PDB file of C-alpha atoms in Angstrom:
ATOM      1  CA  MET A   1     -35.204 -11.558  45.945  1.00 40.00           C
ATOM      2  CA  ASN A   2     -36.710  -8.331  44.454  1.00 45.00           C
ATOM      3  CA  ILE A   3     -35.004  -6.710  41.884  1.00 55.00           C
ATOM      4  CA  ASN A   4     -36.347  -2.741  40.956  1.00 66.00           C
ATOM      5  CA  GLN A   5     -35.611  -2.377  37.443  1.00 72.00           C
ATOM      6  CA  ALA A   6     -32.349  -0.181  37.537  1.00 75.00           C
ATOM      7  CA  GLU A   7     -30.676  -3.168  39.534  1.00 75.00           C
ATOM      8  CA  LEU A   8     -31.479  -5.750  36.572  1.00 77.00           C
ATOM      9  CA  ILE A   9     -30.112  -3.112  33.583  1.00 82.00           C
ATOM     10  CA  SER A  10     -26.579  -3.432  35.199  1.00 83.00           C
ATOM     11  CA  ILE A  11     -26.389  -6.544  35.272  1.00 81.00           C
ATOM     12  CA  CYS A  12     -27.455  -7.403  31.768  1.00 86.00           C
ATOM     13  CA  PRO A  13     -24.962  -9.339  29.842  1.00 89.00           C
ATOM     14  CA  ASP A  14     -25.487  -7.213  27.265  1.00 90.00           C
ATOM     15  CA  PRO A  15     -24.783  -3.287  26.673  1.00 94.00           C
ATOM     16  CA  VAL A  16     -28.198  -1.124  27.533  1.00 94.00           C
ATOM     17  CA  ILE A  17     -28.434   2.420  25.943  1.00 94.00           C
ATOM     18  CA  SER A  18     -32.009   4.141  26.307  1.00 93.00           C
ATOM     19  CA  ILE A  19     -31.756   7.276  24.673  1.00 93.00           C
ATOM     20  CA  ASN A  20     -33.975  10.481  26.465  1.00 93.00           C
ATOM     21  CA  ARG A  21     -36.900  11.995  23.466  1.00 90.00           C
ATOM     22  CA  HIS A  22     -33.811  14.344  22.461  1.00 92.00           C
ATOM     23  CA  GLY A  23     -31.669  11.411  21.761  1.00 91.00           C
ATOM     24  CA  ILE A  24     -29.444  11.984  25.058  1.00 95.00           C
ATOM     25  CA  ILE A  25     -28.222   8.892  26.074  1.00 94.00           C
ATOM     26  CA  SER A  26     -30.071   8.419  29.981  1.00 94.00           C
ATOM     27  CA  VAL A  27     -29.044   4.545  30.566  1.00 94.00           C
ATOM     28  CA  PHE A  28     -25.283   3.327  30.363  1.00 95.00           C
ATOM     29  CA  ASN A  29     -25.006  -0.475  32.181  1.00 94.00           C
ATOM     30  CA  PRO A  30     -21.863  -1.626  32.892  1.00 94.00           C
ATOM     31  CA  ALA A  31     -21.837  -3.729  29.672  1.00 94.00           C
ATOM     32  CA  ALA A  32     -22.358  -0.512  27.372  1.00 95.00           C
ATOM     33  CA  GLU A  33     -18.934   0.521  29.513  1.00 95.00           C
ATOM     34  CA  SER A  34     -17.025  -2.204  28.175  1.00 94.00           C
ATOM     35  CA  LEU A  35     -18.226  -1.549  24.817  1.00 95.00           C
ATOM     36  CA  LEU A  36     -17.554   1.181  23.930  1.00 95.00           C
ATOM     37  CA  GLY A  37     -14.653   2.504  26.716  1.00 95.00           C
ATOM     38  CA  TYR A  38     -17.510   4.929  27.556  1.00 95.00           C
ATOM     39  CA  ASP A  39     -18.148   5.718  31.780  1.00 95.00           C
ATOM     40  CA  ALA A  40     -21.534   6.456  32.488  1.00 94.00           C
ATOM     41  CA  THR A  41     -20.907   9.314  33.727  1.00 94.00           C
ATOM     42  CA  GLN A  42     -19.532  10.673  30.379  1.00 93.00           C
ATOM     43  CA  VAL A  43     -22.266   9.819  28.835  1.00 94.00           C
ATOM     44  CA  ILE A  44     -25.602   9.981  31.006  1.00 95.00           C
ATOM     45  CA  GLY A  45     -27.342  13.896  30.342  1.00 94.00           C
ATOM     46  CA  LYS A  46     -24.430  14.340  27.537  1.00 95.00           C
ATOM     47  CA  MET A  47     -23.574  12.477  24.758  1.00 95.00           C
ATOM     48  CA  SER A  48     -25.832  12.130  21.864  1.00 94.00           C
ATOM     49  CA  ILE A  49     -26.887   8.025  20.565  1.00 92.00           C
ATOM     50  CA  ARG A  50     -25.663   9.781  17.446  1.00 92.00           C
ATOM     51  CA  GLU A  51     -22.129   9.845  18.407  1.00 93.00           C
ATOM     52  CA  ILE A  52     -21.935   6.356  18.451  1.00 93.00           C
ATOM     53  CA  TYR A  53     -23.018   5.444  15.166  1.00 92.00           C
ATOM     54  CA  PRO A  54     -21.463   5.693  12.071  1.00 89.00           C
ATOM     55  CA  SER A  55     -22.977   8.380  10.725  1.00 88.00           C
ATOM     56  CA  GLU A  56     -26.507  10.151  10.678  1.00 87.00           C
ATOM     57  CA  GLY A  57     -27.021   8.251   8.099  1.00 89.00           C
ATOM     58  CA  GLU A  58     -27.736   4.959  10.169  1.00 89.00           C
ATOM     59  CA  ALA A  59     -28.840   7.071  12.784  1.00 86.00           C
ATOM     60  CA  ARG A  60     -31.713   7.945  10.900  1.00 86.00           C
ATOM     61  CA  LYS A  61     -32.578   4.652   9.213  1.00 87.00           C
ATOM     62  CA  ILE A  62     -32.549   2.761  12.298  1.00 86.00           C
ATOM     63  CA  MET A  63     -35.830   5.250  13.996  1.00 83.00           C
ATOM     64  CA  GLN A  64     -37.146   4.704  10.339  1.00 82.00           C
ATOM     65  CA  LEU A  65     -36.831   1.132  10.943  1.00 83.00           C
ATOM     66  CA  MET A  66     -38.875   1.430  13.750  1.00 80.00           C
ATOM     67  CA  MET A  67     -41.284   3.877  13.489  1.00 76.00           C
ATOM     68  CA  ASP A  68     -42.752   2.083  10.102  1.00 68.00           C
ATOM     69  CA  SER A  69     -44.736  -0.329  10.291  1.00 58.00           C
ATOM     70  CA  GLU A  70     -44.058  -1.639   6.989  1.00 53.00           C
ATOM     71  CA  LEU A  71     -40.694  -2.753   7.624  1.00 44.00           C
ATOM     72  CA  GLN A  72     -40.056  -4.232  10.853  1.00 47.00           C
ATOM     73  CA  GLY A  73     -43.245  -3.092  13.223  1.00 52.00           C
ATOM     74  CA  ALA A  74     -44.419   0.064  14.683  1.00 63.00           C
ATOM     75  CA  GLY A  75     -41.907   0.553  17.602  1.00 78.00           C
ATOM     76  CA  ARG A  76     -39.496  -1.617  17.317  1.00 82.00           C
ATOM     77  CA  VAL A  77     -36.602  -2.880  15.154  1.00 86.00           C
ATOM     78  CA  GLU A  78     -35.346  -6.618  15.855  1.00 87.00           C
ATOM     79  CA  GLY A  79     -31.166  -7.793  14.863  1.00 89.00           C
ATOM     80  CA  TYR A  80     -30.863  -5.454  12.923  1.00 92.00           C
ATOM     81  CA  GLU A  81     -26.718  -5.515  12.326  1.00 92.00           C
ATOM     82  CA  THR A  82     -24.100  -2.140  12.301  1.00 93.00           C
ATOM     83  CA  TYR A  83     -21.339  -0.814  13.673  1.00 93.00           C
ATOM     84  CA  VAL A  84     -21.259   1.798  16.699  1.00 95.00           C
ATOM     85  CA  LEU A  85     -17.872   3.507  17.506  1.00 95.00           C
ATOM     86  CA  ASN A  86     -16.245   3.470  20.684  1.00 95.00           C
ATOM     87  CA  CYS A  87     -13.952   5.589  22.506  1.00 94.00           C
ATOM     88  CA  LYS A  88     -11.961   5.236  20.143  1.00 94.00           C
ATOM     89  CA  ARG A  89     -13.428   5.789  16.911  1.00 94.00           C
ATOM     90  CA  GLU A  90     -13.069   2.508  16.074  1.00 94.00           C
ATOM     91  CA  ARG A  91     -15.883   0.351  14.763  1.00 94.00           C
ATOM     92  CA  VAL A  92     -17.022  -2.531  16.752  1.00 95.00           C
ATOM     93  CA  PRO A  93     -20.097  -4.691  14.690  1.00 95.00           C
ATOM     94  CA  ILE A  94     -23.101  -5.041  16.624  1.00 94.00           C
ATOM     95  CA  ARG A  95     -26.455  -7.003  16.831  1.00 94.00           C
ATOM     96  CA  LEU A  96     -29.297  -4.364  17.857  1.00 94.00           C
ATOM     97  CA  SER A  97     -32.305  -5.226  19.299  1.00 92.00           C
ATOM     98  CA  ALA A  98     -34.350  -1.750  20.485  1.00 90.00           C
ATOM     99  CA  ALA A  99     -37.626  -0.254  21.506  1.00 89.00           C
ATOM    100  CA  VAL A 100     -39.502   3.426  21.487  1.00 88.00           C
ATOM    101  CA  LEU A 101     -40.952   4.742  24.760  1.00 87.00           C
ATOM    102  CA  MET A 102     -44.068   5.677  24.648  1.00 83.00           C
ATOM    103  CA  LYS A 103     -45.728   7.925  27.790  1.00 82.00           C
ATOM    104  CA  GLU A 104     -49.836   9.206  27.131  1.00 78.00           C
ATOM    105  CA  GLY A 105     -49.001   8.758  23.096  1.00 78.00           C
ATOM    106  CA  GLN A 106     -46.346  11.701  23.063  1.00 83.00           C
ATOM    107  CA  TYR A 107     -42.851   9.999  22.268  1.00 84.00           C
ATOM    108  CA  ARG A 108     -40.425   9.790  25.121  1.00 88.00           C
ATOM    109  CA  GLY A 109     -37.033   7.922  23.655  1.00 88.00           C
ATOM    110  CA  SER A 110     -35.838   4.326  23.223  1.00 90.00           C
ATOM    111  CA  VAL A 111     -33.875   1.543  24.890  1.00 92.00           C
ATOM    112  CA  GLY A 112     -31.670  -0.851  23.331  1.00 92.00           C
ATOM    113  CA  PHE A 113     -29.733  -3.619  23.209  1.00 93.00           C
ATOM    114  CA  PHE A 114     -26.865  -3.736  21.091  1.00 94.00           C
ATOM    115  CA  HIS A 115     -25.170  -7.393  21.150  1.00 94.00           C
ATOM    116  CA  ASP A 116     -21.526  -7.612  20.927  1.00 94.00           C
ATOM    117  CA  MET A 117     -20.437  -9.096  17.317  1.00 93.00           C
ATOM    118  CA  THR A 118     -17.037  -8.649  17.715  1.00 92.00           C
ATOM    119  CA  ARG A 119     -15.714 -13.407  17.793  1.00 92.00           C
ATOM    120  CA  GLN A 120     -18.424 -13.903  15.709  1.00 91.00           C
ATOM    121  CA  LYS A 121     -17.888 -11.498  12.880  1.00 90.00           C
ATOM    122  CA  ALA A 122     -14.114 -12.321  13.239  1.00 90.00           C
ATOM    123  CA  LEU A 123     -15.125 -16.705  13.306  1.00 91.00           C
ATOM    124  CA  GLU A 124     -17.003 -15.230   9.730  1.00 88.00           C
ATOM    125  CA  THR A 125     -13.802 -13.597   7.918  1.00 85.00           C
ATOM    126  CA  SER A 126     -11.554 -16.871   8.928  1.00 84.00           C
ATOM    127  CA  LEU A 127     -14.072 -18.643   7.859  1.00 87.00           C
ATOM    128  CA  LEU A 128     -13.985 -16.715   4.332  1.00 85.00           C
ATOM    129  CA  LYS A 129     -10.674 -16.640   3.936  1.00 84.00           C
ATOM    130  CA  GLN A 130     -10.134 -20.102   4.079  1.00 85.00           C
ATOM    131  CA  SER A 131     -13.223 -20.608   1.542  1.00 89.00           C
ATOM    132  CA  ILE A 132     -11.274 -19.079  -0.980  1.00 91.00           C
ATOM    133  CA  THR A 133      -7.832 -19.059   0.152  1.00 93.00           C
ATOM    134  CA  ASP A 134      -4.992 -21.866  -1.206  1.00 94.00           C
ATOM    135  CA  GLU A 135      -3.533 -23.291   2.411  1.00 91.00           C
ATOM    136  CA  LEU A 136      -0.041 -24.546   0.715  1.00 94.00           C
ATOM    137  CA  THR A 137       0.670 -21.056  -0.966  1.00 95.00           C
ATOM    138  CA  GLY A 138      -1.807 -18.470   1.250  1.00 93.00           C
ATOM    139  CA  LEU A 139      -3.246 -17.058  -2.487  1.00 95.00           C
ATOM    140  CA  PHE A 140      -6.630 -17.732  -3.172  1.00 95.00           C
ATOM    141  CA  ASN A 141      -8.039 -20.235  -4.713  1.00 96.00           C
ATOM    142  CA  GLN A 142      -9.791 -20.836  -8.127  1.00 95.00           C
ATOM    143  CA  ARG A 143     -12.723 -21.300  -7.070  1.00 93.00           C
ATOM    144  CA  HIS A 144     -12.136 -17.406  -6.229  1.00 95.00           C
ATOM    145  CA  PHE A 145     -10.747 -16.367  -9.438  1.00 96.00           C
ATOM    146  CA  TYR A 146     -13.181 -16.645 -11.645  1.00 96.00           C
ATOM    147  CA  VAL A 147     -15.610 -14.664  -9.036  1.00 95.00           C
ATOM    148  CA  GLN A 148     -12.541 -11.602  -8.965  1.00 96.00           C
ATOM    149  CA  VAL A 149     -12.520 -12.237 -12.932  1.00 96.00           C
ATOM    150  CA  ALA A 150     -16.157 -11.975 -13.254  1.00 95.00           C
ATOM    151  CA  ARG A 151     -16.419  -8.681 -11.063  1.00 95.00           C
ATOM    152  CA  GLU A 152     -13.058  -6.950 -12.882  1.00 96.00           C
ATOM    153  CA  MET A 153     -14.331  -7.570 -16.593  1.00 95.00           C
ATOM    154  CA  VAL A 154     -17.765  -5.586 -15.751  1.00 95.00           C
ATOM    155  CA  ARG A 155     -16.114  -3.044 -13.879  1.00 94.00           C
ATOM    156  CA  THR A 156     -13.127  -2.381 -16.677  1.00 95.00           C
ATOM    157  CA  SER A 157     -16.329  -2.622 -19.158  1.00 94.00           C
ATOM    158  CA  ARG A 158     -18.042  -0.286 -17.001  1.00 93.00           C
ATOM    159  CA  TYR A 159     -15.276   2.491 -16.712  1.00 93.00           C
ATOM    160  CA  GLY A 160     -13.295   1.627 -19.654  1.00 92.00           C
ATOM    161  CA  GLY A 161      -9.404   0.461 -19.360  1.00 93.00           C
ATOM    162  CA  GLU A 162      -7.305  -2.138 -19.735  1.00 95.00           C
ATOM    163  CA  LEU A 163      -7.871  -5.492 -17.690  1.00 96.00           C
ATOM    164  CA  SER A 164      -4.232  -8.114 -17.775  1.00 97.00           C
ATOM    165  CA  LEU A 165      -4.146 -11.485 -17.422  1.00 97.00           C
ATOM    166  CA  VAL A 166      -1.030 -13.613 -16.375  1.00 97.00           C
ATOM    167  CA  CYS A 167      -0.910 -17.094 -16.313  1.00 97.00           C
ATOM    168  CA  ILE A 168       2.650 -19.455 -14.972  1.00 97.00           C
ATOM    169  CA  ASP A 169       2.850 -22.804 -15.771  1.00 96.00           C
ATOM    170  CA  LEU A 170       6.083 -24.100 -14.569  1.00 96.00           C
ATOM    171  CA  ASP A 171       8.283 -26.522 -16.447  1.00 94.00           C
ATOM    172  CA  GLY A 172      10.392 -29.813 -15.676  1.00 91.00           C
ATOM    173  CA  PHE A 173       7.511 -29.810 -12.027  1.00 92.00           C
ATOM    174  CA  LYS A 174       6.775 -32.844 -12.533  1.00 91.00           C
ATOM    175  CA  GLN A 175      10.002 -34.222 -11.931  1.00 90.00           C
ATOM    176  CA  VAL A 176      10.848 -32.939  -8.648  1.00 91.00           C
ATOM    177  CA  ASN A 177       8.175 -34.746  -7.403  1.00 88.00           C
ATOM    178  CA  ASP A 178       9.391 -37.870  -9.059  1.00 88.00           C
ATOM    179  CA  ASN A 179      12.438 -37.910  -8.569  1.00 89.00           C
ATOM    180  CA  LEU A 180      12.897 -34.985  -4.893  1.00 88.00           C
ATOM    181  CA  GLY A 181       9.009 -36.293  -3.434  1.00 91.00           C
ATOM    182  CA  HIS A 182       6.230 -34.068  -2.589  1.00 90.00           C
ATOM    183  CA  LEU A 183       7.836 -31.905  -0.121  1.00 93.00           C
ATOM    184  CA  GLU A 184       9.995 -30.929  -2.302  1.00 92.00           C
ATOM    185  CA  GLY A 185       8.054 -29.868  -5.029  1.00 92.00           C
ATOM    186  CA  ASP A 186       5.637 -28.679  -2.192  1.00 94.00           C
ATOM    187  CA  GLN A 187       8.706 -25.982  -1.561  1.00 94.00           C
ATOM    188  CA  ILE A 188       8.861 -24.675  -4.352  1.00 94.00           C
ATOM    189  CA  LEU A 189       4.932 -23.751  -4.987  1.00 96.00           C
ATOM    190  CA  ARG A 190       4.991 -22.195  -1.545  1.00 96.00           C
ATOM    191  CA  GLN A 191       8.491 -20.239  -2.771  1.00 95.00           C
ATOM    192  CA  ILE A 192       6.051 -18.872  -5.507  1.00 95.00           C
ATOM    193  CA  GLY A 193       3.533 -18.379  -3.599  1.00 95.00           C
ATOM    194  CA  SER A 194       5.830 -15.797  -1.491  1.00 95.00           C
ATOM    195  CA  ILE A 195       7.215 -14.188  -5.351  1.00 94.00           C
ATOM    196  CA  LEU A 196       3.920 -13.386  -6.103  1.00 94.00           C
ATOM    197  CA  THR A 197       2.180 -11.548  -2.923  1.00 92.00           C
ATOM    198  CA  ASP A 198       5.872  -9.904  -2.500  1.00 88.00           C
ATOM    199  CA  GLY A 199       6.201  -6.728  -4.728  1.00 73.00           C
ATOM    200  CA  MET A 200       2.760  -6.851  -6.257  1.00 82.00           C
ATOM    201  CA  ARG A 201      -0.215  -3.137  -6.246  1.00 84.00           C
ATOM    202  CA  GLY A 202      -3.108  -3.482  -3.922  1.00 84.00           C
ATOM    203  CA  SER A 203      -5.108  -3.729  -7.012  1.00 88.00           C
ATOM    204  CA  ASP A 204      -2.969  -7.467  -7.855  1.00 94.00           C
ATOM    205  CA  GLN A 205      -4.665 -10.091  -7.285  1.00 96.00           C
ATOM    206  CA  SER A 206      -2.488 -13.402  -7.621  1.00 97.00           C
ATOM    207  CA  PHE A 207      -4.677 -17.061  -7.143  1.00 97.00           C
ATOM    208  CA  ARG A 208      -2.824 -20.468  -7.193  1.00 96.00           C
ATOM    209  CA  TYR A 209      -4.887 -21.752 -10.125  1.00 95.00           C
ATOM    210  CA  GLY A 210      -4.072 -25.521 -10.070  1.00 92.00           C
ATOM    211  CA  GLY A 211      -1.457 -27.643  -9.569  1.00 93.00           C
ATOM    212  CA  ASP A 212       1.647 -25.489 -10.341  1.00 95.00           C
ATOM    213  CA  GLU A 213      -0.487 -23.101 -12.709  1.00 97.00           C
ATOM    214  CA  PHE A 214      -0.916 -20.073 -10.400  1.00 97.00           C
ATOM    215  CA  MET A 215      -2.996 -16.194 -12.614  1.00 97.00           C
ATOM    216  CA  VAL A 216      -1.646 -13.081 -11.783  1.00 97.00           C
ATOM    217  CA  LEU A 217      -5.319 -10.247 -11.976  1.00 97.00           C
ATOM    218  CA  LEU A 218      -3.736  -6.231 -12.721  1.00 97.00           C
ATOM    219  CA  PRO A 219      -6.700  -4.017 -13.145  1.00 96.00           C
ATOM    220  CA  ASN A 220      -5.731  -1.237 -15.484  1.00 95.00           C
ATOM    221  CA  THR A 221      -2.734  -2.918 -16.844  1.00 96.00           C
ATOM    222  CA  SER A 222      -1.427  -2.668 -20.377  1.00 95.00           C
ATOM    223  CA  LEU A 223      -0.090  -6.059 -22.732  1.00 95.00           C
ATOM    224  CA  ASP A 224       2.902  -4.187 -22.455  1.00 95.00           C
ATOM    225  CA  GLU A 225       3.014  -3.026 -18.518  1.00 96.00           C
ATOM    226  CA  ALA A 226       1.290  -6.679 -17.875  1.00 96.00           C
ATOM    227  CA  MET A 227       4.409  -8.689 -20.458  1.00 96.00           C
ATOM    228  CA  LEU A 228       6.863  -6.063 -17.978  1.00 96.00           C
ATOM    229  CA  LEU A 229       5.571  -8.259 -14.586  1.00 95.00           C
ATOM    230  CA  GLY A 230       4.943 -11.237 -16.638  1.00 95.00           C
ATOM    231  CA  ASN A 231       9.350 -11.113 -16.988  1.00 95.00           C
ATOM    232  CA  ARG A 232       9.758  -9.553 -13.850  1.00 95.00           C
ATOM    233  CA  ILE A 233       8.643 -12.328 -12.090  1.00 95.00           C
ATOM    234  CA  ARG A 234      10.125 -15.283 -14.089  1.00 95.00           C
ATOM    235  CA  GLU A 235      13.170 -13.082 -13.036  1.00 95.00           C
ATOM    236  CA  VAL A 236      12.869 -13.930  -9.269  1.00 95.00           C
ATOM    237  CA  PHE A 237      12.194 -17.300  -9.347  1.00 95.00           C
ATOM    238  CA  ASN A 238      15.260 -18.018 -11.247  1.00 94.00           C
ATOM    239  CA  ALA A 239      16.677 -15.918  -8.770  1.00 93.00           C
ATOM    240  CA  GLU A 240      15.775 -17.347  -5.839  1.00 92.00           C
ATOM    241  CA  CYS A 241      14.792 -21.007  -6.554  1.00 91.00           C
ATOM    242  CA  THR A 242      17.536 -23.674  -5.950  1.00 88.00           C
ATOM    243  CA  TYR A 243      16.572 -25.566  -9.402  1.00 88.00           C
ATOM    244  CA  SER A 244      15.834 -22.904 -12.078  1.00 85.00           C
ATOM    245  CA  PRO A 245      17.594 -22.085 -15.071  1.00 85.00           C
ATOM    246  CA  ASN A 246      19.931 -19.654 -12.997  1.00 84.00           C
ATOM    247  CA  SER A 247      20.653 -21.951 -10.016  1.00 77.00           C
ATOM    248  CA  GLN A 248      24.111 -22.943  -9.699  1.00 70.00           C
ATOM    249  CA  SER A 249      23.450 -26.092  -8.279  1.00 69.00           C
ATOM    250  CA  SER A 250      24.282 -29.216  -9.576  1.00 66.00           C
ATOM    251  CA  SER A 251      21.327 -30.798 -10.023  1.00 74.00           C
ATOM    252  CA  GLU A 252      20.153 -32.258 -13.317  1.00 83.00           C
ATOM    253  CA  ILE A 253      16.856 -30.877 -12.082  1.00 88.00           C
ATOM    254  CA  VAL A 254      15.324 -27.811 -14.084  1.00 91.00           C
ATOM    255  CA  VAL A 255      12.490 -26.194 -13.398  1.00 93.00           C
ATOM    256  CA  SER A 256      11.307 -22.655 -15.136  1.00 94.00           C
ATOM    257  CA  MET A 257       7.801 -20.859 -15.892  1.00 95.00           C
ATOM    258  CA  SER A 258       6.321 -20.291 -19.469  1.00 96.00           C
ATOM    259  CA  VAL A 259       4.350 -17.110 -18.760  1.00 97.00           C
ATOM    260  CA  GLY A 260       1.325 -16.173 -20.763  1.00 97.00           C
ATOM    261  CA  VAL A 261      -0.018 -12.528 -21.237  1.00 97.00           C
ATOM    262  CA  ALA A 262      -3.672 -11.295 -22.315  1.00 97.00           C
ATOM    263  CA  THR A 263      -5.485  -8.330 -21.646  1.00 96.00           C
ATOM    264  CA  SER A 264      -9.111  -7.097 -22.507  1.00 95.00           C
ATOM    265  CA  LEU A 265     -11.596  -3.901 -22.555  1.00 94.00           C
ATOM    266  CA  GLY A 266     -14.143  -6.368 -20.762  1.00 91.00           C
ATOM    267  CA  ILE A 267     -16.262  -7.155 -23.102  1.00 91.00           C
ATOM    268  CA  ASP A 268     -14.857 -11.464 -23.475  1.00 90.00           C
ATOM    269  CA  ARG A 269     -16.745 -13.988 -22.024  1.00 93.00           C
ATOM    270  CA  VAL A 270     -15.280 -14.986 -18.997  1.00 94.00           C
ATOM    271  CA  ASP A 271     -14.281 -17.891 -19.825  1.00 94.00           C
ATOM    272  CA  TYR A 272     -12.506 -16.544 -22.973  1.00 95.00           C
ATOM    273  CA  PHE A 273     -10.193 -14.022 -21.226  1.00 96.00           C
ATOM    274  CA  VAL A 274      -8.908 -16.836 -19.529  1.00 96.00           C
ATOM    275  CA  GLN A 275      -7.969 -19.331 -21.941  1.00 96.00           C
ATOM    276  CA  LYS A 276      -6.343 -16.565 -24.449  1.00 96.00           C
ATOM    277  CA  ALA A 277      -3.870 -16.525 -21.171  1.00 96.00           C
ATOM    278  CA  ASP A 278      -3.709 -20.174 -21.111  1.00 96.00           C
ATOM    279  CA  MET A 279      -3.006 -20.381 -24.938  1.00 96.00           C
ATOM    280  CA  ALA A 280      -0.374 -17.546 -24.265  1.00 96.00           C
ATOM    281  CA  MET A 281       1.351 -19.477 -21.673  1.00 96.00           C
ATOM    282  CA  TYR A 282       0.959 -23.251 -23.842  1.00 96.00           C
ATOM    283  CA  ASN A 283       2.550 -20.598 -26.563  1.00 95.00           C
ATOM    284  CA  ALA A 284       5.318 -20.537 -24.625  1.00 96.00           C
ATOM    285  CA  LYS A 285       5.974 -23.610 -22.869  1.00 95.00           C
ATOM    286  CA  GLN A 286       6.159 -24.436 -27.171  1.00 94.00           C
ATOM    287  CA  SER A 287       8.925 -22.133 -27.236  1.00 94.00           C
ATOM    288  CA  GLY A 288      11.442 -24.178 -25.045  1.00 93.00           C
ATOM    289  CA  GLY A 289       9.753 -22.359 -21.338  1.00 93.00           C
ATOM    290  CA  ASP A 290      11.438 -20.104 -19.291  1.00 94.00           C
ATOM    291  CA  CYS A 291       9.556 -17.218 -21.173  1.00 95.00           C
ATOM    292  CA  VAL A 292       6.797 -14.935 -21.439  1.00 96.00           C
ATOM    293  CA  LYS A 293       4.946 -14.457 -24.233  1.00 96.00           C
ATOM    294  CA  SER A 294       1.050 -12.211 -25.314  1.00 94.00           C
ATOM    295  CA  PHE A 295      -1.834 -13.350 -27.067  1.00 90.00           C
ATOM    296  CA  LEU A 296      -1.658 -13.149 -30.583  1.00 71.00           C
ATOM    297  CA  VAL A 297      -4.805 -12.255 -32.308  1.00 53.00           C
ATOM    298  CA  ASN A 298      -4.116 -15.638 -35.050  1.00 43.00           C
ATOM    299  CA  GLN A 299      -3.707 -18.219 -32.747  1.00 44.00           C
ATOM    300  CA  GLY A 300      -7.663 -17.284 -31.926  1.00 40.00           C
TER     301      GLY A 300
END
């Protein structure tokens, strides 16, 4: 069976795009059409390869990789991950392997194989989300909490402002698990997850720290502002939870929130900053619960 070069390119499962020495697309196989949404007649001889890359800088970087022998090797690039833009100008993740085309020592263009990474990137994103998310509440987990606190501390120290932390612990929650079962307890935790997700600013982050303890990280937020937010969370919980102090339920079980708030200029150690919020929460608990307290210097 004799198959010529054009036929091989047309049946290749990966997108194949070739350009001439001026950067104009000269080969655009069916897989490339499927990946980017263009018809070959729209691009061959008409479109510059730079139009499918996210920026001029990225196009230059790929050419540099191919031409610099100290990088990936003279005349080629292998397994380089980047994005291309489809006909809707949406980013499509790809892994690129490309080679320079030479004739009689003169540059004539290049040919590239564009492997679609959409499914793999979606899987990686899903796995990452699972690794940093608490399954029950949908909030971030404790491991991600410490990563984000450290990151925000650095940002606050560098650019100024205040970073606040709200620590929430439930009062009376053990009674729910002991007397009504863990399924009912889980329902309350899910409810808190919804409360801490709804109404937050885009920069705020909520975490299930462990058990019935939660944290809310508030960048660019003063202590007074954080106190107001902490109290609002408490009030919403009291309005919605069946077992709250405000509930009209006949149940003898009462669940409330002890809320502690601390602030930092980004110069504290991460563990001390967290401890300040925890100490403020403990102060609220010692005061009878169902209240919000801030960290006082003489507590430390």
